[in-house]
Coordinates of C-alpha atoms in Angstrom, one line a residue:
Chain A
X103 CA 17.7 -25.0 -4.8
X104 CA 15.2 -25.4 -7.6
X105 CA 12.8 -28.0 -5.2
X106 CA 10.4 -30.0 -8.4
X107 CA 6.7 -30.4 -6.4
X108 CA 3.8 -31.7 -7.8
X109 CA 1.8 -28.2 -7.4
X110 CA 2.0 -25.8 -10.5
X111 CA 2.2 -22.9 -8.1
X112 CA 5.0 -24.0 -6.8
X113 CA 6.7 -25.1 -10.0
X114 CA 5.4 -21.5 -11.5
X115 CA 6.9 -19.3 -8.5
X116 CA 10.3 -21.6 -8.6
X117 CA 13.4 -19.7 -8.5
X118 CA 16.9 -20.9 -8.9
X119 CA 19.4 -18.9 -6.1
X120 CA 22.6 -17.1 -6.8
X121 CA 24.5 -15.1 -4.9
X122 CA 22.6 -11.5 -5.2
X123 CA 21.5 -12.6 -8.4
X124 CA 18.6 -15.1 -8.6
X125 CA 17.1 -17.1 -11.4
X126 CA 13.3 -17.4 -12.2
X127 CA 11.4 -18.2 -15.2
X128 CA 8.1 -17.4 -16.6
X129 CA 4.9 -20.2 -16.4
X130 CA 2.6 -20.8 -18.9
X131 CA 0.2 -22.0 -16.5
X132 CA -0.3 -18.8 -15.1
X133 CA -0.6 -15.9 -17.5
X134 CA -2.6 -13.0 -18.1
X135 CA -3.2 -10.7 -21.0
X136 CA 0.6 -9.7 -22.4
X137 CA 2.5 -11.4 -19.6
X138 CA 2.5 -13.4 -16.1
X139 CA -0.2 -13.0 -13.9
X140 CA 1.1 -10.4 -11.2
X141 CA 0.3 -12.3 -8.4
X142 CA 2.8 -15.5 -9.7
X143 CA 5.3 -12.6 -9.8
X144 CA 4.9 -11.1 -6.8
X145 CA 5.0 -14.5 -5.4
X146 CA 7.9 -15.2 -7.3
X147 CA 9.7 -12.3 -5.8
X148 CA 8.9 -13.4 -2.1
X149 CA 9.7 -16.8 -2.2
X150 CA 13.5 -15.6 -3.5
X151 CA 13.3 -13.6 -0.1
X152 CA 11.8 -15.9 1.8
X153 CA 14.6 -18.9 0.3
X154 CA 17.5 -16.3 1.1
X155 CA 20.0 -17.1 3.1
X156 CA 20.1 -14.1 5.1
X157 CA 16.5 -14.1 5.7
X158 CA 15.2 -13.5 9.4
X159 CA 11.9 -13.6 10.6
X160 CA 8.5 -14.2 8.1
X161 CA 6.8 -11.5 5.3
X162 CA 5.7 -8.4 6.4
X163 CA 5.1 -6.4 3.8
X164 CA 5.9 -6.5 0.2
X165 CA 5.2 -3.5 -2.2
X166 CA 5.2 -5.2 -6.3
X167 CA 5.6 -1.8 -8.6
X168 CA 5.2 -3.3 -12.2
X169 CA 7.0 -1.2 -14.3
X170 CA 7.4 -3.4 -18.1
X171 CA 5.6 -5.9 -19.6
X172 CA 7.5 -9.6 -19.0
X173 CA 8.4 -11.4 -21.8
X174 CA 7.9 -15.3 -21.9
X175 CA 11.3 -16.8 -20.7
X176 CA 14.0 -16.3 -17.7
X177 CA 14.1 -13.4 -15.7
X178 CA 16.9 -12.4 -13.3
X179 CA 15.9 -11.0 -9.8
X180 CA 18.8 -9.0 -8.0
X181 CA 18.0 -9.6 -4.6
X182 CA 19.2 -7.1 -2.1
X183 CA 18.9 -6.2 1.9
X184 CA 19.2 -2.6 2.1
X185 CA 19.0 -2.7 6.1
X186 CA 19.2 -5.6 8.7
X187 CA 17.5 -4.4 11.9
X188 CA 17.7 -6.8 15.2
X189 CA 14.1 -8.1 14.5
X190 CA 13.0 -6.7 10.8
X191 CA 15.0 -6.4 7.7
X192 CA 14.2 -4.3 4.6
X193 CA 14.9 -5.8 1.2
X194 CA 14.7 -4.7 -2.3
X195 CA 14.2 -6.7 -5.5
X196 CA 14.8 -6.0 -9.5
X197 CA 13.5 -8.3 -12.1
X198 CA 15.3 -7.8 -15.4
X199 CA 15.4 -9.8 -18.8
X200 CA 18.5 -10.6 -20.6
X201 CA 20.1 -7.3 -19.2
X202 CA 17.5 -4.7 -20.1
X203 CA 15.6 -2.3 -17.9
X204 CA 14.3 -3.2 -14.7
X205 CA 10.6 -4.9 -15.3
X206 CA 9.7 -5.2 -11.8
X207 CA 10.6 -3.3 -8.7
X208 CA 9.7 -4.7 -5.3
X209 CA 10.1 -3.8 -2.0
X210 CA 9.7 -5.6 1.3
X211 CA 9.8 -6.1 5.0
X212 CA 10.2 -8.9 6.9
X213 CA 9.8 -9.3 10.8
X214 CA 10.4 -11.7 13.3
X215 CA 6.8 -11.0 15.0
X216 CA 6.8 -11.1 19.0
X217 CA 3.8 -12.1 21.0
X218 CA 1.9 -8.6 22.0
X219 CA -1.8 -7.7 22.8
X220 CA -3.7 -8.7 19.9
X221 CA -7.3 -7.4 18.4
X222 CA -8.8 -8.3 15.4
X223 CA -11.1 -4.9 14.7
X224 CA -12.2 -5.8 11.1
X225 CA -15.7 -8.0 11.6
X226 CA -15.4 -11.1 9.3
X227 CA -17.9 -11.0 6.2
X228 CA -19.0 -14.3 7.0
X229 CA -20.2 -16.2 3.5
X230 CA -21.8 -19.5 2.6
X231 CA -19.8 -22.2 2.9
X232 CA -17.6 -22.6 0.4
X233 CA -18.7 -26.6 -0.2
X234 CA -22.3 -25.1 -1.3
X235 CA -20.9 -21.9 -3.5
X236 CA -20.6 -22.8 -7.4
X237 CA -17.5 -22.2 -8.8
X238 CA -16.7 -19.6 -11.4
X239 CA -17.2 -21.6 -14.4
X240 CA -15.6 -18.9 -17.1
X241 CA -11.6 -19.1 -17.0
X242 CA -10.3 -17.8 -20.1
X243 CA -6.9 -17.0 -19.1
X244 CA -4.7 -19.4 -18.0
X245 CA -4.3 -17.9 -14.8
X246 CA -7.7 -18.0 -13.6
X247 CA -7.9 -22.1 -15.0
X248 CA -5.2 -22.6 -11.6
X249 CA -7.9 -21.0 -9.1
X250 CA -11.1 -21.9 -8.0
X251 CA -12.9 -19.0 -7.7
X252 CA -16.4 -19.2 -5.8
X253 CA -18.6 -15.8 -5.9
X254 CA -20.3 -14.9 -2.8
X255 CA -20.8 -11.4 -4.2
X256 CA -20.4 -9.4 -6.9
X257 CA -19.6 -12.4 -9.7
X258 CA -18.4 -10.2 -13.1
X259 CA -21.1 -10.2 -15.5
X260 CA -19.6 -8.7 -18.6
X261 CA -22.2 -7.2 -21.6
X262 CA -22.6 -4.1 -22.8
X263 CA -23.6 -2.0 -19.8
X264 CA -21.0 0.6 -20.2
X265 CA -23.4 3.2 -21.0
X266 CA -25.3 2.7 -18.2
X267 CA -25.0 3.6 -14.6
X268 CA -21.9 2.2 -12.9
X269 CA -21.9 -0.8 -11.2
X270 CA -20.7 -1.9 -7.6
X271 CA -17.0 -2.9 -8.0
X272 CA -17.2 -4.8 -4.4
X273 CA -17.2 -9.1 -4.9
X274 CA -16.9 -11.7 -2.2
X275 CA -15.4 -14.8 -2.7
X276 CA -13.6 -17.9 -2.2
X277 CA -10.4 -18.3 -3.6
X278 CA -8.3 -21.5 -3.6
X279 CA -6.1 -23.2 -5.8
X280 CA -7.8 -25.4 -8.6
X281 CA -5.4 -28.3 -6.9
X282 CA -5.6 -27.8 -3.5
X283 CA -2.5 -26.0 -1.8
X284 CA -1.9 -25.3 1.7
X285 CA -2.3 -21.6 2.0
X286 CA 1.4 -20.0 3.3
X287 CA 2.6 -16.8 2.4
X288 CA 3.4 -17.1 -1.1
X289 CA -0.1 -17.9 -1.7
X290 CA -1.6 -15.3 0.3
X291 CA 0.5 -12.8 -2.0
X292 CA -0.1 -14.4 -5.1
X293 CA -4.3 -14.0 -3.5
X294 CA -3.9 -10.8 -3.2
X295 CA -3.7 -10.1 -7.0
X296 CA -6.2 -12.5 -7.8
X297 CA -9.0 -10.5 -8.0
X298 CA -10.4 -9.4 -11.4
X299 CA -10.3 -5.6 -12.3
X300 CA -12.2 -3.5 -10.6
X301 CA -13.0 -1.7 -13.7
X302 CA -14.6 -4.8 -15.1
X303 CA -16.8 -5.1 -12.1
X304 CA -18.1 -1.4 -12.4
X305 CA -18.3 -1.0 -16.0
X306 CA -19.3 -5.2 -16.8
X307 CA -16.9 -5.2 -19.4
X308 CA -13.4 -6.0 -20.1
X309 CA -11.1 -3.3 -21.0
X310 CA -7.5 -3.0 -21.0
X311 CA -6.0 -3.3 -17.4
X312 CA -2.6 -3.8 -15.9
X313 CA -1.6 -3.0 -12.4
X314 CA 0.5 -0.9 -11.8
X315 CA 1.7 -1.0 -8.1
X316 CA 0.5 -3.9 -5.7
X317 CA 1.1 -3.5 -1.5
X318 CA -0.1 -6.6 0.4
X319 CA 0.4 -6.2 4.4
X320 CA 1.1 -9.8 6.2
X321 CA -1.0 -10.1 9.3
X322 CA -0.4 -13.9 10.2
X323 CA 3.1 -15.2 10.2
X324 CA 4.6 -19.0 9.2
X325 CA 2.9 -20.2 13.0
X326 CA -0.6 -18.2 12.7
X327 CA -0.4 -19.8 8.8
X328 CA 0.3 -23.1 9.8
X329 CA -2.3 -23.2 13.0
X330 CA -4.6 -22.3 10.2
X331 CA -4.1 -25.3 8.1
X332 CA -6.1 -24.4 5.1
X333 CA -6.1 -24.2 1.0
X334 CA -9.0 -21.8 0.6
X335 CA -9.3 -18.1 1.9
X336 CA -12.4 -16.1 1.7
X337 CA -11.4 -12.9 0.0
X338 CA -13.5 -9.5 -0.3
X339 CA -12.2 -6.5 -2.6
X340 CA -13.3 -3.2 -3.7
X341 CA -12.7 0.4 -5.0
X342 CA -12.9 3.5 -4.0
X343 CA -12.4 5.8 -7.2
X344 CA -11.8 5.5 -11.0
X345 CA -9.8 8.4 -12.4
X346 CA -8.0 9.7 -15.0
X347 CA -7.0 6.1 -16.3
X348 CA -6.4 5.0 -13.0
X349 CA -8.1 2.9 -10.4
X350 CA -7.4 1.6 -6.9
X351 CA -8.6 -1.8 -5.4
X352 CA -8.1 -3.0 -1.8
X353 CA -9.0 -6.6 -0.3
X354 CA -8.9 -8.5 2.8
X355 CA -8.4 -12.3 2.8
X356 CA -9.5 -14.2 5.7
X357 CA -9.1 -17.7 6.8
X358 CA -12.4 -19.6 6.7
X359 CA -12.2 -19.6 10.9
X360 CA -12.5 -16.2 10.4
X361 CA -9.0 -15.2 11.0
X362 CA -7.8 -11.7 8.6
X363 CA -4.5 -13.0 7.2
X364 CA -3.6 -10.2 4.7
X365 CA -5.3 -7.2 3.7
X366 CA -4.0 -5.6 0.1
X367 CA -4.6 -2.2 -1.6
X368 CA -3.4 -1.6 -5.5
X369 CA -3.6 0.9 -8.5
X370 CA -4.1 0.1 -12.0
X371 CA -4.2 1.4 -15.6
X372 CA -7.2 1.0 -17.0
X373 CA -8.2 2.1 -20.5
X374 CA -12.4 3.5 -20.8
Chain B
X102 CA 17.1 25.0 -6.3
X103 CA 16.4 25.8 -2.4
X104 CA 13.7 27.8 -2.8
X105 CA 12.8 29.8 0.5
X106 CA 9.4 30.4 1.5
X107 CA 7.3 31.7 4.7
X108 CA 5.9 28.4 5.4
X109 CA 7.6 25.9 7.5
X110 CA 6.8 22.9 5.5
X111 CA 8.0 24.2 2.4
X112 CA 11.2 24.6 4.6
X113 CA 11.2 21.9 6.5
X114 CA 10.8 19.8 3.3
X115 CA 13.0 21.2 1.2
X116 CA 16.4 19.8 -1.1
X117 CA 19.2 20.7 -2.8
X118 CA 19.2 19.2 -6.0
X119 CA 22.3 17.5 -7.0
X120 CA 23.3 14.6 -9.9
X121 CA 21.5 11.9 -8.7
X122 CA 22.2 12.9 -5.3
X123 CA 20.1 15.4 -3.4
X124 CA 20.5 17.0 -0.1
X125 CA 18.0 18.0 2.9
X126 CA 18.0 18.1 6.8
X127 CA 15.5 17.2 9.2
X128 CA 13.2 20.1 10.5
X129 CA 13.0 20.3 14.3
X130 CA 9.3 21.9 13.5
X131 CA 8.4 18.1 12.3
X132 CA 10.2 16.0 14.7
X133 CA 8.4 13.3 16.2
X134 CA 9.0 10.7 18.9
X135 CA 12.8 10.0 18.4
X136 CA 13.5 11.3 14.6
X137 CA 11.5 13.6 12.1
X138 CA 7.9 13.2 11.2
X139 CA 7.7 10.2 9.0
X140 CA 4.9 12.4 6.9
X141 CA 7.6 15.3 6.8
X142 CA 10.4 12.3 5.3
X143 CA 8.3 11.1 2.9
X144 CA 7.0 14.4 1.8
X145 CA 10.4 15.5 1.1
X146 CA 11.4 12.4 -1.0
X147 CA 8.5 13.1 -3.2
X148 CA 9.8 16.7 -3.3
X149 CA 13.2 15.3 -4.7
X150 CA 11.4 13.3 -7.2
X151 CA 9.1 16.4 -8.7
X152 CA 11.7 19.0 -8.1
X153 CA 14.1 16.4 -10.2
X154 CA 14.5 17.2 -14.0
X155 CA 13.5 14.1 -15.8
X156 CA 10.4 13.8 -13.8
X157 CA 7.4 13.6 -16.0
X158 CA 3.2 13.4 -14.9
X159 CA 2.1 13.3 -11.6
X160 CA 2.7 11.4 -8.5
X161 CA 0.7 8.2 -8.7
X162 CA 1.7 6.3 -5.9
X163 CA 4.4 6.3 -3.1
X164 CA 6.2 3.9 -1.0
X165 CA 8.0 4.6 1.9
X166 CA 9.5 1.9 4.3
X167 CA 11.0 3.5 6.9
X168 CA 14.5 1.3 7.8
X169 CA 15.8 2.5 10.5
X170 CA 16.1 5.9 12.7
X171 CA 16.8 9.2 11.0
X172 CA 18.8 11.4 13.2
X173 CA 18.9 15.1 13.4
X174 CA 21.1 16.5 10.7
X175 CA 21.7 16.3 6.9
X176 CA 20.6 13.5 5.1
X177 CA 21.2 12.3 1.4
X178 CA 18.6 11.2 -1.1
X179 CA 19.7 8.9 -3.7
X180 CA 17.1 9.8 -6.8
X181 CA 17.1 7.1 -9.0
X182 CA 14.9 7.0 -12.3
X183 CA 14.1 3.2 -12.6
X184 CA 12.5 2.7 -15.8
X185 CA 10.7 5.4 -17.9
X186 CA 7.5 4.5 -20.1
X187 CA 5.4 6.6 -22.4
X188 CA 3.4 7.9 -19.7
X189 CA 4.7 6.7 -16.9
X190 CA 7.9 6.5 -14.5
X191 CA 9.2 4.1 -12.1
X192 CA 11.5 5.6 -9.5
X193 CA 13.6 4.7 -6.4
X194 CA 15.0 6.4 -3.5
X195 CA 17.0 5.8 -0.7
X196 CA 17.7 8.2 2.3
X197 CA 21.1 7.5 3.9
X198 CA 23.1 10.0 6.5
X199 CA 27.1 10.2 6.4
X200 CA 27.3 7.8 4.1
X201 CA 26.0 5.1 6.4
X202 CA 23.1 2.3 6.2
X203 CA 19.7 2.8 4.2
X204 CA 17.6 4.7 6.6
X205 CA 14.7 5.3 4.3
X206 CA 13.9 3.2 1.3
X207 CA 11.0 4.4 -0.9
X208 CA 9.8 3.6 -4.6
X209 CA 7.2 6.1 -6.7
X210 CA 5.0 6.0 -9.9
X211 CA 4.5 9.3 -11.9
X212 CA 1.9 9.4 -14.7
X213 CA 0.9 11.6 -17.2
X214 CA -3.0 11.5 -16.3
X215 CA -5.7 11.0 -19.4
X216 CA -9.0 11.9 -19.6
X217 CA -11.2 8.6 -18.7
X218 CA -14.5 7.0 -17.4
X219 CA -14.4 8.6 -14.0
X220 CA -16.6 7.3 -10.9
X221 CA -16.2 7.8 -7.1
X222 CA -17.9 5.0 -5.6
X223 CA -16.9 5.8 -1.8
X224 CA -18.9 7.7 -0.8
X225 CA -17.9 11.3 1.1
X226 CA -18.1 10.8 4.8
X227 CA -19.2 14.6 5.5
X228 CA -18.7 16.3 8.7
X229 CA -19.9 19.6 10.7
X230 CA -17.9 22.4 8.9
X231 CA -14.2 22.5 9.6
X232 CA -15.2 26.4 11.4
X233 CA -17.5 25.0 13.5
X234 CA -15.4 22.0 15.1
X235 CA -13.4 22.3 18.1
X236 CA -9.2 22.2 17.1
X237 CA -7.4 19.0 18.6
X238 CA -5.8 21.1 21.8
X239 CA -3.0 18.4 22.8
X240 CA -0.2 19.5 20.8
X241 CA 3.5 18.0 22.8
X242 CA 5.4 17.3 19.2
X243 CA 6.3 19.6 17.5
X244 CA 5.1 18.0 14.3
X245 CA 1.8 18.0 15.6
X246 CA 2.1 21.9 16.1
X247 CA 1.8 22.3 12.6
X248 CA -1.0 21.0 11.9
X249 CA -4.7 22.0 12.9
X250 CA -6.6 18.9 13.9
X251 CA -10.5 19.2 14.6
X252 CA -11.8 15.9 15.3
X253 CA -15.5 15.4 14.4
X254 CA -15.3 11.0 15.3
X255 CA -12.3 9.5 17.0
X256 CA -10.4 12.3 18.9
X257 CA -7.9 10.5 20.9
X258 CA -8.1 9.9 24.8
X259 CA -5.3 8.8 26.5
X260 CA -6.5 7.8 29.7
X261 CA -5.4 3.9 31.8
X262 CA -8.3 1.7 29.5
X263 CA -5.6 -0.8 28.4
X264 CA -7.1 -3.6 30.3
X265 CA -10.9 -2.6 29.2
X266 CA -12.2 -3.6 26.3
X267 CA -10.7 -2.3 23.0
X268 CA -11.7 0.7 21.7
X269 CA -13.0 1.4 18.3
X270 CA -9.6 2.9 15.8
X271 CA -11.7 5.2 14.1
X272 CA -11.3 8.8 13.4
X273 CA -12.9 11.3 11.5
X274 CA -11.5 15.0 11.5
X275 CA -9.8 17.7 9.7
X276 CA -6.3 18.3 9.2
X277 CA -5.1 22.0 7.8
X278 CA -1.6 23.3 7.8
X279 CA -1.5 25.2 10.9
X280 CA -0.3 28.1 9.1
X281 CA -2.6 27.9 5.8
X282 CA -1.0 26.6 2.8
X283 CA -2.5 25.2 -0.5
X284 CA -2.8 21.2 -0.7
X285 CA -1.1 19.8 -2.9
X286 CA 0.6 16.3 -3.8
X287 CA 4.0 17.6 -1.4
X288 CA 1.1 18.4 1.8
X289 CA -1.2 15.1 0.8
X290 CA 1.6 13.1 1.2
X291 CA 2.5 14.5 4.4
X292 CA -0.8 14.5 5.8
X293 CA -1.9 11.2 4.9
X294 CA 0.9 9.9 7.5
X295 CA -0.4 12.4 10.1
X296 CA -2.8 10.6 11.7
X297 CA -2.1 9.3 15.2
X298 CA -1.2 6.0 15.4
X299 CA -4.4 3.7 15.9
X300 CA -2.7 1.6 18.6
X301 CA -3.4 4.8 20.3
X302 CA -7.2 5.1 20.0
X303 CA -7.9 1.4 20.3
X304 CA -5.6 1.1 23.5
X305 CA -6.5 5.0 24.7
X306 CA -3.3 5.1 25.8
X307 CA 0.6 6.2 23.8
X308 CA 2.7 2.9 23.4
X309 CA 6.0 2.6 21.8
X310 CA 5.3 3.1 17.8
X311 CA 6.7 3.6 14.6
X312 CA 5.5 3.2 11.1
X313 CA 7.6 0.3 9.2
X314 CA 5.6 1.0 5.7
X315 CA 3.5 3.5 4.0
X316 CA 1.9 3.7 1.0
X317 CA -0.2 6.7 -0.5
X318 CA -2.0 6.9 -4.1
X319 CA -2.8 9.8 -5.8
X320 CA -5.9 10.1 -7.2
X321 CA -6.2 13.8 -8.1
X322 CA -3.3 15.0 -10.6
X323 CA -1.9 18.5 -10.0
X324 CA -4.9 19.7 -12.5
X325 CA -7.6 18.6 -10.0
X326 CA -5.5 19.5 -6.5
X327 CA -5.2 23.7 -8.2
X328 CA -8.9 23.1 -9.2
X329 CA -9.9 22.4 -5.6
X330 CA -8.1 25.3 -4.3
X331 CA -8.1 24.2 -0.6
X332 CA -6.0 24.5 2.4
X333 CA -7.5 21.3 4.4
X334 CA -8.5 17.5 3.5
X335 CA -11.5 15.8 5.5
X336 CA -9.6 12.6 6.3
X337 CA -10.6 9.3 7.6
X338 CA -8.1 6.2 8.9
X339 CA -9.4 3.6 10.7
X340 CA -7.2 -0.3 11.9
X341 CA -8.2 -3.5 10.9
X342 CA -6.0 -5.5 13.1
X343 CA -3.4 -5.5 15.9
X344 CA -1.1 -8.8 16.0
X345 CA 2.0 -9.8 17.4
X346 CA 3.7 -6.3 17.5
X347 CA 2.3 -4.8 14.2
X348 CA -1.1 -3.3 13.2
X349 CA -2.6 -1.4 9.7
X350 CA -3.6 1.9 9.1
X351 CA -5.8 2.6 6.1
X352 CA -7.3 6.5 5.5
X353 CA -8.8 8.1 3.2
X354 CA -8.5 12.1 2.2
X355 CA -11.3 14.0 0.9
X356 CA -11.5 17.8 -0.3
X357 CA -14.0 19.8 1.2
X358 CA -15.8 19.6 -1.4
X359 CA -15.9 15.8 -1.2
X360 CA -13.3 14.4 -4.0
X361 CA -11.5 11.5 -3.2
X362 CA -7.9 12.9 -3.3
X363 CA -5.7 10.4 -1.5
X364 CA -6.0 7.1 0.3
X365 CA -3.2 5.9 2.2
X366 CA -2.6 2.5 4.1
X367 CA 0.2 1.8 6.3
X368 CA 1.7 -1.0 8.6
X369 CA 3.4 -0.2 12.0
X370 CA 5.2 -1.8 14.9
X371 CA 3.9 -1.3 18.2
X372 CA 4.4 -2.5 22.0
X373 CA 2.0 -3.1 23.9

């Protein structure tokens, strides 16, 4: 079942099936500081539930608790359905290495969504088109080199301002892939980790990051994704507090018609 | 390990520890539409997890996805520690009754919580004090009896608006054990799942409802919830979107003295 495209994404998030037991392996082409980017995992994770056999119904909701560094190299993913309803199913996931301890811990739901009265309270943030927004030129990791990032609000500006008063952690952006990609679900959850730190935002400066647990809510499914027909998603995130080495973030992405696909909350180590 | 007390929740939340197995039994002072309080459920599987012995820190974050009915009765909790770091611990639980399917399926971080940078940046809502607003009077569960609501935004009407315009999902109020009792992580947990559900206040009018997913991080460690020394939370929750049988929940839970404590987001089925 390991389909070769031409997209790195797809080639990054690629699994191999098994029976419970599933098959990835990690991708240069999109890693962070001491191991994948989160979001290539998370994906990576979905796309083994959405390529299951007994899959009914599209992504829900998918909670990514990150719980060891990955090492370069294969990872198994035991892939389990804890409870089939008669329109949702609940799933959970373990990524291990070469028989160790559990390095990732997902869990998700997945929903066979009926028509129902429908109302979009969030107000879209609206932005500049996304034709006349400059990308983000600085892409250190290898990660960020796949995206194309295009600030809106709140472009990181890292110096040495961490004496000084904090900064607004909120940014508003385009995101799309460097080589256009159709946006589907594994993209919207890979999107949903995209965004830098928080803490680098407030305090302009890198420090040492990781996240720790990842929730991303699905609020379009395979039709509402597909009526959409788009590669870029205008995405805005933010925090709320910075505590005791530990942070929270939480995002909406949006179609560019205006449409919120996914929101996403998460909480991560940081070291300041 | 069952340790009696005079309050309810302490009762209704309470386990006997076992191997990896723990036992409880729903409360019918927190029962809810057709099984116990989700908040009550949850509350109690993070009670397992701090209750167990090789839990170390603080609760960080909790999932719960809520699988399928509970019924009245005993349940089982299935404690599992997942993988333990230096300072922090992945754990997973899963709620099953006689032996039967996965009814609840929930994963947890714990950290020991260092000294940081530290920096609020939502800002405290504020509200008329909680002795000067009205309690909520419309109490027909009994879960709701335990609690004492005072609405200062947002206090539900139920009246026949669901073909007007929507209504805004917004609340504002105060939420105190009926019967005082110190917050802590066991009563945030609970209470950020005691909101109403926002199909509610958008449609002004009860609809079938149940919560699929709930997530809750902690941003006050055990430390900061003894130094606040209160027995109610200012909270907040608000919707961003209703679509195709599910819609969010996302809240925020604030001492009186205006610490961010909690925030909470949550995705639920609905039919309307």
């Amino acid at each position: 079942m390991l389909i070769k495209t031409p997209h790195l994404f797809d080639e990054a998030t690629a699994i191999t099936a098994g029976d419970s037991r599933w098959q990835g392996r990690t991708s240069p082409d999109y890693w962070a500081f001491v191991g994948p980017f989160g979001g290539a995992t998370a994906a990576t994770i979905l796309r083994a539930l959405i390529d299951h056999p007994q899959r009914a119904g599209d992504p829900l909701s998918l909670t990514v608790n990150y719980c060891a560094p990955v090492a370069e190299g294969v990872f198994d993913l035991d892939v389990r359905l804890v409870k089939a309803n008669r329109s949702s199913q609940h799933w959970c996931v373990e990524m291990t290495q070469g028989g160790g301890d559990v390095a990732t811990l997902a869990t998700a739901v997945f929903a066979e969504r009926r028509p129902s009265w429908s109302h979009q309270q969030a107000a879209f943030p609206g932005a500049t088109p996304f034709e006349q927004t400059l990308p983000y030129p600085k892409r250190a990791m290898s990660w960020v080199k796949q995206y194309d990032f295009r600030f809106i609000e709140g472009e990181p500006k890292f110096g040495s301002a961490s004496n000084s008063a904090p900064k607004n952690a909120y940014s508003k952006m385009w995101i799309a892939d460097r080589v256009p990609r159709k946006i589907d679900a594994l993209s919207l959850m890979s999107m949903s980790d995209a965004f830098f730190g928080r803490i680098f935002h407030a305090r302009r400066e890198l420090v040492p990051f990781g996240t720790v647990s990842l929730t991303t809510y699905f609020h379009a499914d395979a039709a509402d994704l597909a009526a959409e027909d788009t590669t870029r998603l205008l995405a805005v995130a933010d925090a709320r507090i910075f505590h005791k080495s530990y942070g929270d973030q939480n995002g909406k992405l949006w179609s560019p018609s205006g449409r919120l696909l996914a929101t996403t909350t998460q909480i991560a180590y940081f070291k300041a």
